[in-house]
GROMACS .gro file of C-alpha atoms in nm:
model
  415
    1UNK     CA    1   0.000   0.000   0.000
    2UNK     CA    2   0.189   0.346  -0.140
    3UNK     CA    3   0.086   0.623   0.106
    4UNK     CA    4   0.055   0.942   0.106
    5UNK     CA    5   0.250   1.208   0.334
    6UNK     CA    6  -0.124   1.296   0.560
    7UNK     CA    7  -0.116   0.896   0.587
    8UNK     CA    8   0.208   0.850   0.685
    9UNK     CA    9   0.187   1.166   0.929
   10UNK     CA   10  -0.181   0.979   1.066
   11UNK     CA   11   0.001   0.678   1.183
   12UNK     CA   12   0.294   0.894   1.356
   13UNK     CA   13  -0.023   1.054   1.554
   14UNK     CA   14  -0.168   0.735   1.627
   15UNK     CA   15   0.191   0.579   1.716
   16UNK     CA   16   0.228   0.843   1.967
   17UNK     CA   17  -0.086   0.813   2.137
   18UNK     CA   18   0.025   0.413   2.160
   19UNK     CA   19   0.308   0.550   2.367
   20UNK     CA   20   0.119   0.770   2.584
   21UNK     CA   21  -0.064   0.478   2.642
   22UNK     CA   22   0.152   0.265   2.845
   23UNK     CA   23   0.547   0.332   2.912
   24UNK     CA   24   0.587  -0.037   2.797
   25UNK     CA   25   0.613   0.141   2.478
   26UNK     CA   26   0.801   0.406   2.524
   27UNK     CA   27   1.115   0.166   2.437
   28UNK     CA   28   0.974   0.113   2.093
   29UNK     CA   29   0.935   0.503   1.973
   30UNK     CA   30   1.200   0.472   1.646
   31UNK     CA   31   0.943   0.188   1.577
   32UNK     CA   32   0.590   0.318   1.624
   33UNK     CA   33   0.704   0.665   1.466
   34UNK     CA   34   0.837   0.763   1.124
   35UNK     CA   35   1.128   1.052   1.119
   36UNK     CA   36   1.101   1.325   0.872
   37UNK     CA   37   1.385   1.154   0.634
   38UNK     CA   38   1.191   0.874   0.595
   39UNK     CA   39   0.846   0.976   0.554
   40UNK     CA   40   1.049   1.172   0.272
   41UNK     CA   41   1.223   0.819   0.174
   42UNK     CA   42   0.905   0.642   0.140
   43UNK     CA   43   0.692   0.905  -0.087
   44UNK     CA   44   0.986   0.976  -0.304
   45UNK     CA   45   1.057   0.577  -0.317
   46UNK     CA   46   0.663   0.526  -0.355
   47UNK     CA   47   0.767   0.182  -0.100
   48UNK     CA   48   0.509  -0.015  -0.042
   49UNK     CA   49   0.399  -0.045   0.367
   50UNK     CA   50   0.170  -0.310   0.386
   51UNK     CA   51   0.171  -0.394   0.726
   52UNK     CA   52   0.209  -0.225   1.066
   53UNK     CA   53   0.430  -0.423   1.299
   54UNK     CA   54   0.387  -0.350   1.733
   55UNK     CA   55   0.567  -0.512   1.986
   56UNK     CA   56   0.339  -0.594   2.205
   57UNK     CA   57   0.474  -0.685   2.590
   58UNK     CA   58   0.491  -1.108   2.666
   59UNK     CA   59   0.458  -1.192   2.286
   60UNK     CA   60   0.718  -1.402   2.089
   61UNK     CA   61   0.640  -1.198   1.781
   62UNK     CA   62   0.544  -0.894   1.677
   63UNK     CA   63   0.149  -0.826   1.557
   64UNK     CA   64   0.155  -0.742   1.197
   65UNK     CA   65  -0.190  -0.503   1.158
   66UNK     CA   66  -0.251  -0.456   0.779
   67UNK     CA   67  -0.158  -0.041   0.735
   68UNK     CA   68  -0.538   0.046   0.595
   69UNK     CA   69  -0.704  -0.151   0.930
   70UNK     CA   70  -0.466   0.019   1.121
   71UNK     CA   71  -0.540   0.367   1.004
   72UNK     CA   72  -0.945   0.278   0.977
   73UNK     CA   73  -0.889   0.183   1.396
   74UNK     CA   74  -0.675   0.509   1.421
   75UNK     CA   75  -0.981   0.728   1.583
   76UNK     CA   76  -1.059   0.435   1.732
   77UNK     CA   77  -0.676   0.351   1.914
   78UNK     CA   78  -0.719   0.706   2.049
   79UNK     CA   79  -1.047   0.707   2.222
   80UNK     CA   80  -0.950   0.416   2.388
   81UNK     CA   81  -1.146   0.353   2.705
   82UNK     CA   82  -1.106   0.077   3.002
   83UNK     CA   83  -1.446   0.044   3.162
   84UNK     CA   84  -1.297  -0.262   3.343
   85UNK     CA   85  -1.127  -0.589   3.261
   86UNK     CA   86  -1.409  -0.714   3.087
   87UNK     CA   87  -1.488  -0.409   2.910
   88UNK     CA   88  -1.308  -0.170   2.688
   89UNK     CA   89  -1.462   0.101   2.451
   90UNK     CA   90  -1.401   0.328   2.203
   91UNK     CA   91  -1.597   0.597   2.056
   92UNK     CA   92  -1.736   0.315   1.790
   93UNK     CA   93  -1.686   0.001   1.895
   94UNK     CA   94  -1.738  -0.201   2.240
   95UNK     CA   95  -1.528  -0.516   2.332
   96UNK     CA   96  -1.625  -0.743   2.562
   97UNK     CA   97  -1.382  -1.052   2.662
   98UNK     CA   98  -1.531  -1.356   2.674
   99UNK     CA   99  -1.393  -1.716   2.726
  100UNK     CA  100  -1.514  -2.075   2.596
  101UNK     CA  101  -1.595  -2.338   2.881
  102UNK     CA  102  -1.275  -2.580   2.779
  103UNK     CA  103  -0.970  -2.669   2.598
  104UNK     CA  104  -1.166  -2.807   2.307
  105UNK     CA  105  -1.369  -2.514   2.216
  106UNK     CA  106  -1.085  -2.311   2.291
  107UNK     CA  107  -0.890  -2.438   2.008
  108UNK     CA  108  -1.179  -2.446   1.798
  109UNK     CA  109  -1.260  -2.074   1.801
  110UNK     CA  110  -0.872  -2.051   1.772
  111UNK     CA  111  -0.896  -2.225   1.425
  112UNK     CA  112  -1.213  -2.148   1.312
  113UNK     CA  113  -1.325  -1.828   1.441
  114UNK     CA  114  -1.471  -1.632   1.153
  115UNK     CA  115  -1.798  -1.569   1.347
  116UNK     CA  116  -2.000  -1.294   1.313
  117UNK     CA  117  -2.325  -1.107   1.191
  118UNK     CA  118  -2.556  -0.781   1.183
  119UNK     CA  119  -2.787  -0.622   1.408
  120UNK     CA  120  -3.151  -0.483   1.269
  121UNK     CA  121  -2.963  -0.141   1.310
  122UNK     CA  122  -2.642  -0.259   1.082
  123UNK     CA  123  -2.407  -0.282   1.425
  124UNK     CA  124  -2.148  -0.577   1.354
  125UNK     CA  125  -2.058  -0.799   1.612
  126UNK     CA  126  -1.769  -1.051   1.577
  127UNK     CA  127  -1.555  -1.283   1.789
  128UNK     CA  128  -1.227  -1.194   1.768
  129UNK     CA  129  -0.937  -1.425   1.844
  130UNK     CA  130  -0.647  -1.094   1.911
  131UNK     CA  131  -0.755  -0.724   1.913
  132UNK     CA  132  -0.515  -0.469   1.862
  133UNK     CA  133  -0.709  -0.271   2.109
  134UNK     CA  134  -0.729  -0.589   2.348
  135UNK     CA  135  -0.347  -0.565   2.299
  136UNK     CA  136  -0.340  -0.233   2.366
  137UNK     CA  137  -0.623  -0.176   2.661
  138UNK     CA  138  -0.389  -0.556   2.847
  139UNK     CA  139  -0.089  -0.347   2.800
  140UNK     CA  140  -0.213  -0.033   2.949
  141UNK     CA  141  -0.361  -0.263   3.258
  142UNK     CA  142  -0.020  -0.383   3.291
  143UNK     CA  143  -0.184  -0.686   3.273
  144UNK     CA  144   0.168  -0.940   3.134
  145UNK     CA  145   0.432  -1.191   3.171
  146UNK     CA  146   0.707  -1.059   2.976
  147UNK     CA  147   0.822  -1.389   2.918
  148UNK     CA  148   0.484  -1.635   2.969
  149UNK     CA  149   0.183  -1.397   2.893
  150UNK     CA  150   0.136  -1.154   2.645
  151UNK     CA  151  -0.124  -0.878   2.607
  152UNK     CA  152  -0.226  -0.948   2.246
  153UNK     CA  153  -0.296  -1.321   2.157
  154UNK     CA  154  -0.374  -1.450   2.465
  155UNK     CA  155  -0.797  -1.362   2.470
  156UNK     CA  156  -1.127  -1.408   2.281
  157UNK     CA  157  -1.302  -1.086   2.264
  158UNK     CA  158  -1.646  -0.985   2.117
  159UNK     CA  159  -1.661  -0.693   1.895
  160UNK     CA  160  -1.939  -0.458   1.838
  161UNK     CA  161  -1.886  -0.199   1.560
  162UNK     CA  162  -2.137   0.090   1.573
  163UNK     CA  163  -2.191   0.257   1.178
  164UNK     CA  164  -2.199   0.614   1.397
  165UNK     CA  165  -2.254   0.751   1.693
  166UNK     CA  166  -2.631   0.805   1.697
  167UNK     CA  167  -2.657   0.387   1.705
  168UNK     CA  168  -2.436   0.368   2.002
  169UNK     CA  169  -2.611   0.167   2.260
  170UNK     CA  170  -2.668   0.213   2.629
  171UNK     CA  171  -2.477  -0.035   2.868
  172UNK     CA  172  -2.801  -0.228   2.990
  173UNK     CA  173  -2.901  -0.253   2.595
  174UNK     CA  174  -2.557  -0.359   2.427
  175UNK     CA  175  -2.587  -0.618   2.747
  176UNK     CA  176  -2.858  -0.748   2.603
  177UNK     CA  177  -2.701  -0.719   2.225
  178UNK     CA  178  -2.435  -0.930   2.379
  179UNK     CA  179  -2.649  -1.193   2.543
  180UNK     CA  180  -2.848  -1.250   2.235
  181UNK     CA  181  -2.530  -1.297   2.013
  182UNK     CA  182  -2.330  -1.536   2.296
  183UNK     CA  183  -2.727  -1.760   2.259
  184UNK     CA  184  -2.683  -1.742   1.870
  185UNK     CA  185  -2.299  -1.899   1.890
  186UNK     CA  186  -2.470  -2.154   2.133
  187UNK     CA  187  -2.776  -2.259   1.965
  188UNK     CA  188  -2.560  -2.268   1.608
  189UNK     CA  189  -2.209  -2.394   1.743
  190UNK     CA  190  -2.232  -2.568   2.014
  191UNK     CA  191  -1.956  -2.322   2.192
  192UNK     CA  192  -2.084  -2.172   2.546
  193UNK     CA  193  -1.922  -1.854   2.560
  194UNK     CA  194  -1.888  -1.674   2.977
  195UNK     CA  195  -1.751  -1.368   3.024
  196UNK     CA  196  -1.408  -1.338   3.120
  197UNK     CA  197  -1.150  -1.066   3.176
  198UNK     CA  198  -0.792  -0.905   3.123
  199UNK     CA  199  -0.544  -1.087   3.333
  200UNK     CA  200  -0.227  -1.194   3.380
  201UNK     CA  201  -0.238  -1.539   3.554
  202UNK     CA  202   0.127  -1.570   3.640
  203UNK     CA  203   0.044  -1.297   3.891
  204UNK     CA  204  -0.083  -1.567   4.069
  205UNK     CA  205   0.193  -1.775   4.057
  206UNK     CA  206   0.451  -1.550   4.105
  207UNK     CA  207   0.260  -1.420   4.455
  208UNK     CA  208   0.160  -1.790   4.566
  209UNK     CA  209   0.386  -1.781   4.926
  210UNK     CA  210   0.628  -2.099   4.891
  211UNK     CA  211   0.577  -2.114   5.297
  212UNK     CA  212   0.232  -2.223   5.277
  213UNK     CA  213   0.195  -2.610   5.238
  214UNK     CA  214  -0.178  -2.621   5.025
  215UNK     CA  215  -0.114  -2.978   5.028
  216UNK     CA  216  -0.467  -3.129   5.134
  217UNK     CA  217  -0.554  -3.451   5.262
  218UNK     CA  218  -0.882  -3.520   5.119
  219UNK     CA  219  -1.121  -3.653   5.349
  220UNK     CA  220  -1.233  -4.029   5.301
  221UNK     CA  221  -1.438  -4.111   5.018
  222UNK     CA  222  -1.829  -4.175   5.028
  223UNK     CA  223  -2.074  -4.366   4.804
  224UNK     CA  224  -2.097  -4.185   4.484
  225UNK     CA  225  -2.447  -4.063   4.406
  226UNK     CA  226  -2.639  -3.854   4.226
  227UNK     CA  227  -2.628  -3.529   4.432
  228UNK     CA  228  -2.244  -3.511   4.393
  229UNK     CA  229  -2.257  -3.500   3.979
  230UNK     CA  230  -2.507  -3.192   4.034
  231UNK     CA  231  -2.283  -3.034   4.313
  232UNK     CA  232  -1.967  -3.081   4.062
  233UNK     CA  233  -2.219  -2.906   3.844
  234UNK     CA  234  -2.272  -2.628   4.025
  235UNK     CA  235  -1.958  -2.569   4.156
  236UNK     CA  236  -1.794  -2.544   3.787
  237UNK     CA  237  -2.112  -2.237   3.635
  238UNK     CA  238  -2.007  -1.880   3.680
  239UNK     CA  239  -2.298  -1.740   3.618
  240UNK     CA  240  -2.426  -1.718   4.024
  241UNK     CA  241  -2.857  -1.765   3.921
  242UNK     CA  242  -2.741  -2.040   3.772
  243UNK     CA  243  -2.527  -2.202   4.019
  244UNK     CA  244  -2.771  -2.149   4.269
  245UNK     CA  245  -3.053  -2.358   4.106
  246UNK     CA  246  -2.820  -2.640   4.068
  247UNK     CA  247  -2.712  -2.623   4.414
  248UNK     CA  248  -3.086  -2.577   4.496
  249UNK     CA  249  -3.160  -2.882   4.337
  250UNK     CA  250  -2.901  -3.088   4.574
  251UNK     CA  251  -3.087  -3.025   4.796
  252UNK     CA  252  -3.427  -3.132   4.652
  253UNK     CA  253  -3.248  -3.425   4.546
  254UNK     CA  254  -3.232  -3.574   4.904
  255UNK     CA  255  -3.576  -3.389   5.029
  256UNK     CA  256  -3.744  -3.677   4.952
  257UNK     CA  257  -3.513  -3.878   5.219
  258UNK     CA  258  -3.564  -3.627   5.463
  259UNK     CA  259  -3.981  -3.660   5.448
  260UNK     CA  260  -3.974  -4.000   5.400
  261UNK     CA  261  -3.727  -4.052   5.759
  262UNK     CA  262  -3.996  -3.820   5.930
  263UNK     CA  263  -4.258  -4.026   5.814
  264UNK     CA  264  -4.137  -4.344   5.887
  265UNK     CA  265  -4.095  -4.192   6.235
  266UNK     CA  266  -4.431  -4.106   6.285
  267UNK     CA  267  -4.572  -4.436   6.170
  268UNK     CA  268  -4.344  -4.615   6.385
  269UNK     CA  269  -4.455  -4.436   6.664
  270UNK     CA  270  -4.807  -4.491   6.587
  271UNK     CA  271  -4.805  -4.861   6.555
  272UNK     CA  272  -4.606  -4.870   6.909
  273UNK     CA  273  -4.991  -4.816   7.038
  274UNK     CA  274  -5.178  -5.098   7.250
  275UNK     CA  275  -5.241  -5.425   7.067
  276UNK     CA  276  -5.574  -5.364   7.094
  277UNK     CA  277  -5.589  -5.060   6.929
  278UNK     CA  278  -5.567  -5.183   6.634
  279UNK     CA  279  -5.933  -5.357   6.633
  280UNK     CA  280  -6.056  -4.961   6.662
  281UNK     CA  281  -6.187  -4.809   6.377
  282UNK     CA  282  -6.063  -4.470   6.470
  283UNK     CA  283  -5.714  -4.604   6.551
  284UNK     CA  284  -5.722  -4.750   6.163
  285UNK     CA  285  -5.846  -4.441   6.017
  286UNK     CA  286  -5.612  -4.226   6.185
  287UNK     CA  287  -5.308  -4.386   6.028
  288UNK     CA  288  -5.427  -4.391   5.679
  289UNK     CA  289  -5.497  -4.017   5.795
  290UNK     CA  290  -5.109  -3.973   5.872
  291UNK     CA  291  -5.019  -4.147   5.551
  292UNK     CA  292  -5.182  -3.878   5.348
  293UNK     CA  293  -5.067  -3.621   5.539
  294UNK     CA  294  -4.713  -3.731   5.460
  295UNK     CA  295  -4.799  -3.776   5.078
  296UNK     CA  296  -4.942  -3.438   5.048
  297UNK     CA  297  -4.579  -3.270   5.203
  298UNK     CA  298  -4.402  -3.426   4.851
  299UNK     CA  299  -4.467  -3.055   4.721
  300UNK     CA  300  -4.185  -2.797   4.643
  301UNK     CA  301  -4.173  -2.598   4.924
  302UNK     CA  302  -4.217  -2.851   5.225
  303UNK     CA  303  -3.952  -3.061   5.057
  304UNK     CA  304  -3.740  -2.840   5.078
  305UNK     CA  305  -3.832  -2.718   5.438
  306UNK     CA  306  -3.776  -3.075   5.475
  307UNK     CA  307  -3.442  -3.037   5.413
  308UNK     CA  308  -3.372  -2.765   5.614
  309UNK     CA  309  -3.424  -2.915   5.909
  310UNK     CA  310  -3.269  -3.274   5.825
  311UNK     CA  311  -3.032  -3.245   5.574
  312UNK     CA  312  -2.765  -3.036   5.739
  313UNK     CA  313  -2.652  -2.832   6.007
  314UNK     CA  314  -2.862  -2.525   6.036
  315UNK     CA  315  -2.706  -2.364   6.326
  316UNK     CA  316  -2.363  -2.409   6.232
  317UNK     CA  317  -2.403  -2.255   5.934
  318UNK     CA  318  -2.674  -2.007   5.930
  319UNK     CA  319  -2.385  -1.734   5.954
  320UNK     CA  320  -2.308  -1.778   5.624
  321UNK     CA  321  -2.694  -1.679   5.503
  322UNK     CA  322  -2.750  -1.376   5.335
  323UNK     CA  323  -2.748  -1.066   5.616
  324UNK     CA  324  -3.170  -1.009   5.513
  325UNK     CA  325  -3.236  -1.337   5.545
  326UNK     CA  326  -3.023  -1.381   5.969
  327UNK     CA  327  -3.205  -1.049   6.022
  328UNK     CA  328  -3.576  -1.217   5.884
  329UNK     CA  329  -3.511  -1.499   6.121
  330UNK     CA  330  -3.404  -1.329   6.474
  331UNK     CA  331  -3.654  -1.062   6.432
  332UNK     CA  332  -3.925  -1.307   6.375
  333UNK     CA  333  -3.776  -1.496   6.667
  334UNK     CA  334  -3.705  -1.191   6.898
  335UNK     CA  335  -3.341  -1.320   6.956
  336UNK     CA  336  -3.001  -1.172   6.885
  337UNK     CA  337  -2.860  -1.510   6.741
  338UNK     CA  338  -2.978  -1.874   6.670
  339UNK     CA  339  -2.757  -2.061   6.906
  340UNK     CA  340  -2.759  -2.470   7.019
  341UNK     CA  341  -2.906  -2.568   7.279
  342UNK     CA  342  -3.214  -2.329   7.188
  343UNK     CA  343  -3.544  -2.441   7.176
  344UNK     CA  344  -3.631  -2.664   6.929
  345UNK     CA  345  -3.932  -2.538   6.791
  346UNK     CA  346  -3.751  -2.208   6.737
  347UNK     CA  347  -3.498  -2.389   6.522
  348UNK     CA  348  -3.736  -2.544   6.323
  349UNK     CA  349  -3.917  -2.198   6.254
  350UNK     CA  350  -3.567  -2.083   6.173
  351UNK     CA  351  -3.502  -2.331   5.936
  352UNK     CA  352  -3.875  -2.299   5.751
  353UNK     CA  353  -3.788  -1.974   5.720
  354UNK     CA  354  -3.533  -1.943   5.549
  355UNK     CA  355  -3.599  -2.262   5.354
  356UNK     CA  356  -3.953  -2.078   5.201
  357UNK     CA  357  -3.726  -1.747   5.125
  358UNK     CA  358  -3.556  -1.979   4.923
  359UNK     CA  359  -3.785  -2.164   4.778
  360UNK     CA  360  -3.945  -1.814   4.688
  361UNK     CA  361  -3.551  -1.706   4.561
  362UNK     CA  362  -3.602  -1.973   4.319
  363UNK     CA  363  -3.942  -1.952   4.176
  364UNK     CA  364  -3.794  -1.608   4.136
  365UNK     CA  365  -3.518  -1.735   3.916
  366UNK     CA  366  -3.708  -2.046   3.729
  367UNK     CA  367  -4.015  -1.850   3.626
  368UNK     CA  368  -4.002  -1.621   3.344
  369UNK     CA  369  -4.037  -1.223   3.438
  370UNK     CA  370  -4.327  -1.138   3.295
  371UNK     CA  371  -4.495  -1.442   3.477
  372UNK     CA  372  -4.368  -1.422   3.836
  373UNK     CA  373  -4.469  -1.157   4.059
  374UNK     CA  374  -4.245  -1.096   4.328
  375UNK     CA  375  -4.376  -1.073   4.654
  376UNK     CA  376  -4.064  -0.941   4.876
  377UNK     CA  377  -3.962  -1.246   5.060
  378UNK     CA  378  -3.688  -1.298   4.742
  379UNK     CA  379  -3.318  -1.219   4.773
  380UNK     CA  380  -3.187  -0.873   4.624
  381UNK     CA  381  -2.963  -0.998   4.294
  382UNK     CA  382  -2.641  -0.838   4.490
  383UNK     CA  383  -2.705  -1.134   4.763
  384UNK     CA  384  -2.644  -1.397   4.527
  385UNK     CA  385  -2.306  -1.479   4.578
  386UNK     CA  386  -2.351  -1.482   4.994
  387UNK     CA  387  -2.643  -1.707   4.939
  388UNK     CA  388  -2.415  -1.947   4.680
  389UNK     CA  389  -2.142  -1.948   4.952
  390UNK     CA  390  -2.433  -2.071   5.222
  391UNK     CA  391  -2.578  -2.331   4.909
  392UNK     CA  392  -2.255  -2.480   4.856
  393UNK     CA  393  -2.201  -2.580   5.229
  394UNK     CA  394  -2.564  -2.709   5.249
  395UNK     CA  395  -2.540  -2.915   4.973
  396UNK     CA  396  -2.212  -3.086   5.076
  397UNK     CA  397  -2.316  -3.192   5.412
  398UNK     CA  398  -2.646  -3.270   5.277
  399UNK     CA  399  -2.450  -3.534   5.021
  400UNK     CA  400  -2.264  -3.633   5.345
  401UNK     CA  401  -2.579  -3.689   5.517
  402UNK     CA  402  -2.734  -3.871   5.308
  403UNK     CA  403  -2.387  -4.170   5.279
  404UNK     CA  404  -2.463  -4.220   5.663
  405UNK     CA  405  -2.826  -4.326   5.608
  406UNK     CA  406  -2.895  -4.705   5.618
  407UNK     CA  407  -2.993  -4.862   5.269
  408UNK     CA  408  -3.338  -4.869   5.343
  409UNK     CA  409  -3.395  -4.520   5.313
  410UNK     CA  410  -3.180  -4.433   5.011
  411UNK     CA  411  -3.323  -4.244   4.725
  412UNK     CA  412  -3.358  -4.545   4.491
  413UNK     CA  413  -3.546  -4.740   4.741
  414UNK     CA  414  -3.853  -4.479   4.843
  415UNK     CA  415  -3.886  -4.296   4.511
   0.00000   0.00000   0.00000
């Protein structure tokens, strides 16, 4: 590409606004910026420069940006913005960096990554595999391994190009753009895109303390079932809505136990009655009575009251709940904490309620919006990773809990 002297002057501007950027660069001046003798060298010469080369910091080689994308991105490169580490901006384009689930799709959007279409307004929107301005916004951050991770191949980024500035979307609507295009590489690739963000992981290395031994003992291994595959589930989805309805269902997964142990209790108890109560008709009546009552608590929200107060240790960890839902439970109770040794009524109240606010969080989360009405019992979406942290702790002493019970009362036996 012959170019003229404006052209040649345009990437000197756009070369120094690079070093401004980050004082990474400032060591690569005499080859971001043309001197006057050979601006005059190349026009008299009528060389062809094809191809921008930048050294960007942690990278092997240099990134080679064609010369006419790199002047097209010039107003672009200098209205550089970092919202945060997931999000950069300019005054035309939005990139947001994103990450595939594993290794696998990794490499396949590495190979094959020419994805991309148009919104109803004409905004493009494309996965990119390196970004100069990723590059650029990683470098700024500071955000490198000068010898293990670099700031310009290293992540997946989706690109929204705005035709002008009228069609620039608001933050809560180019959300939504974004959502709707990760769905579309779903539904037609197969690839489950999360976002991700600029980092360097060696940071983590480099400050792990040496002193520390993080070698764990694991603790002896139970029975596998089913509850552990979902826990493994949940423990591996970022997204924290998500990961609470799988933890959620953990725990409905051994509800059924819980009911059933209660029940069996009750009947036991009944037929410890007089011999002779059994020839009353009353005494008969009553027990089919009980059994009903016990069938009609296999709905959603005693099951997993049910759980509550069986599956694990309510007291020991009803710290970890969400602060509205400890301040719910001692108001209703009158009491400054929920210690043992307490009554046990009171505990049980406890547990129900925080087991229907719950059950409430996740009708609010399964239903769709515009058919759920919200009645104020529901977690705020801030609490969400407070009540995950409280889920996850359930749910693994609720799989422990269930290894101890005798093989009459396992899940494949009652259901």
């Amino acid at each position: 590409m012959q170019l003229t002297k404006e052209q040649l002057l345009e990437i000197n501007e756009i070369g120094r606004y690079i070093i401004k950027l980050s004082d990474y660069f400032t060591d690569f001046e005499d080859d971001l910026l043309y001197s006057e003798e050979r601006i005059e060298e190349i026009i008299s010469n009528e060389e062809d420069i094809d191809y921008i080369h930048i050294d960007f910091p942690g990278e092997h080689e240099s990134a080679s940006i064609e010369t006419s994308e790199f002047l097209k991105l010039g107003d672009e490169i200098k209205s550089i913005k970092v919202i945060n580490k997931s999000h950069i901006k300019t005054n035309l384009r939005s990139y947001y960096i994103v990450a595939a689930t594993d290794s696998e799709e990794t490499h396949v959007l590495s190979e094959y990554s020419d994805i991309k279409t148009t919104s109803i307004n004409g905004t493009e929107i494309n996965i990119l595999t390196e970004s100069i301005i990723i590059g650029l916004a990683a470098t700024k951050l500071d955000e490198y391994d000068k010898d293990y991770w670099g700031t310009f191949s290293q992540y997946f980024s989706i690109e929204i190009i705005y035709s002008n500035k009228e069609n620039v979307l608001s933050q809560e609507k180019e959300i939504d753009l974004l959502n709707a295009f990760i769905f579309e590489v779903a539904d037609t690739t197969g690839i489950a895109l999360n976002l991700s963000e600029i980092n360097n992981p060696m940071d983590d290395y480099y400050e792990y303390d040496e002193s520390v031994n993080v070698t764990q003992t694991l603790r002896e291994l139970e029975p596998f079932n089913e509850g552990m595959k979902l826990f493994v589930s949940a423990v591996q989805i970022k997204d924290s809505e998500l990961k609470f309805l799988n933890f959620y269902k953990v725990l409905e997964h051994f509800a059924p136990i819980a009911v059933n142990i209660e029940a069996n209790e009750l009947m036991r108890k009944k037929l410890d009655a007089p011999k002779n109560s059994f020839e009353d008709g009353d005494f008969i009546r009553s027990i089919f009575q009980l059994a009903n009552s016990m069938r009609d608590r296999y709905n959603d929200e005693d099951l997993i009251k049910a759980a509550f107060n069986t599956c694990f240790d309510f007291i020991g960890l009803f710290e970890e709940l969400p602060t509205s839902i400890q301040k719910k439970i001692t108001s209703h109770l009158k009491i400054k904490k929920l210690e043992y040794g307490g009554d046990r009524q009171q505990l049980t109240t406890a547990s129900n309620i925080a087991a229907k606010i719950i059950y409430k969080t996740r009708n609010k989360v399964v239903h769709a919006k515009s058919n759920f009405i919200p009645d104020g019992e529901e977690i705020q979406n801030n609490e969400f990773e407070n009540l995950n942290y409280f889920m996850k702790s359930a749910s693994s002493q609720a799989i422990r809990w269930y290894s101890r019970q005798p093989n009459h009362l396992k899940r494949e036996i009652i259901k």
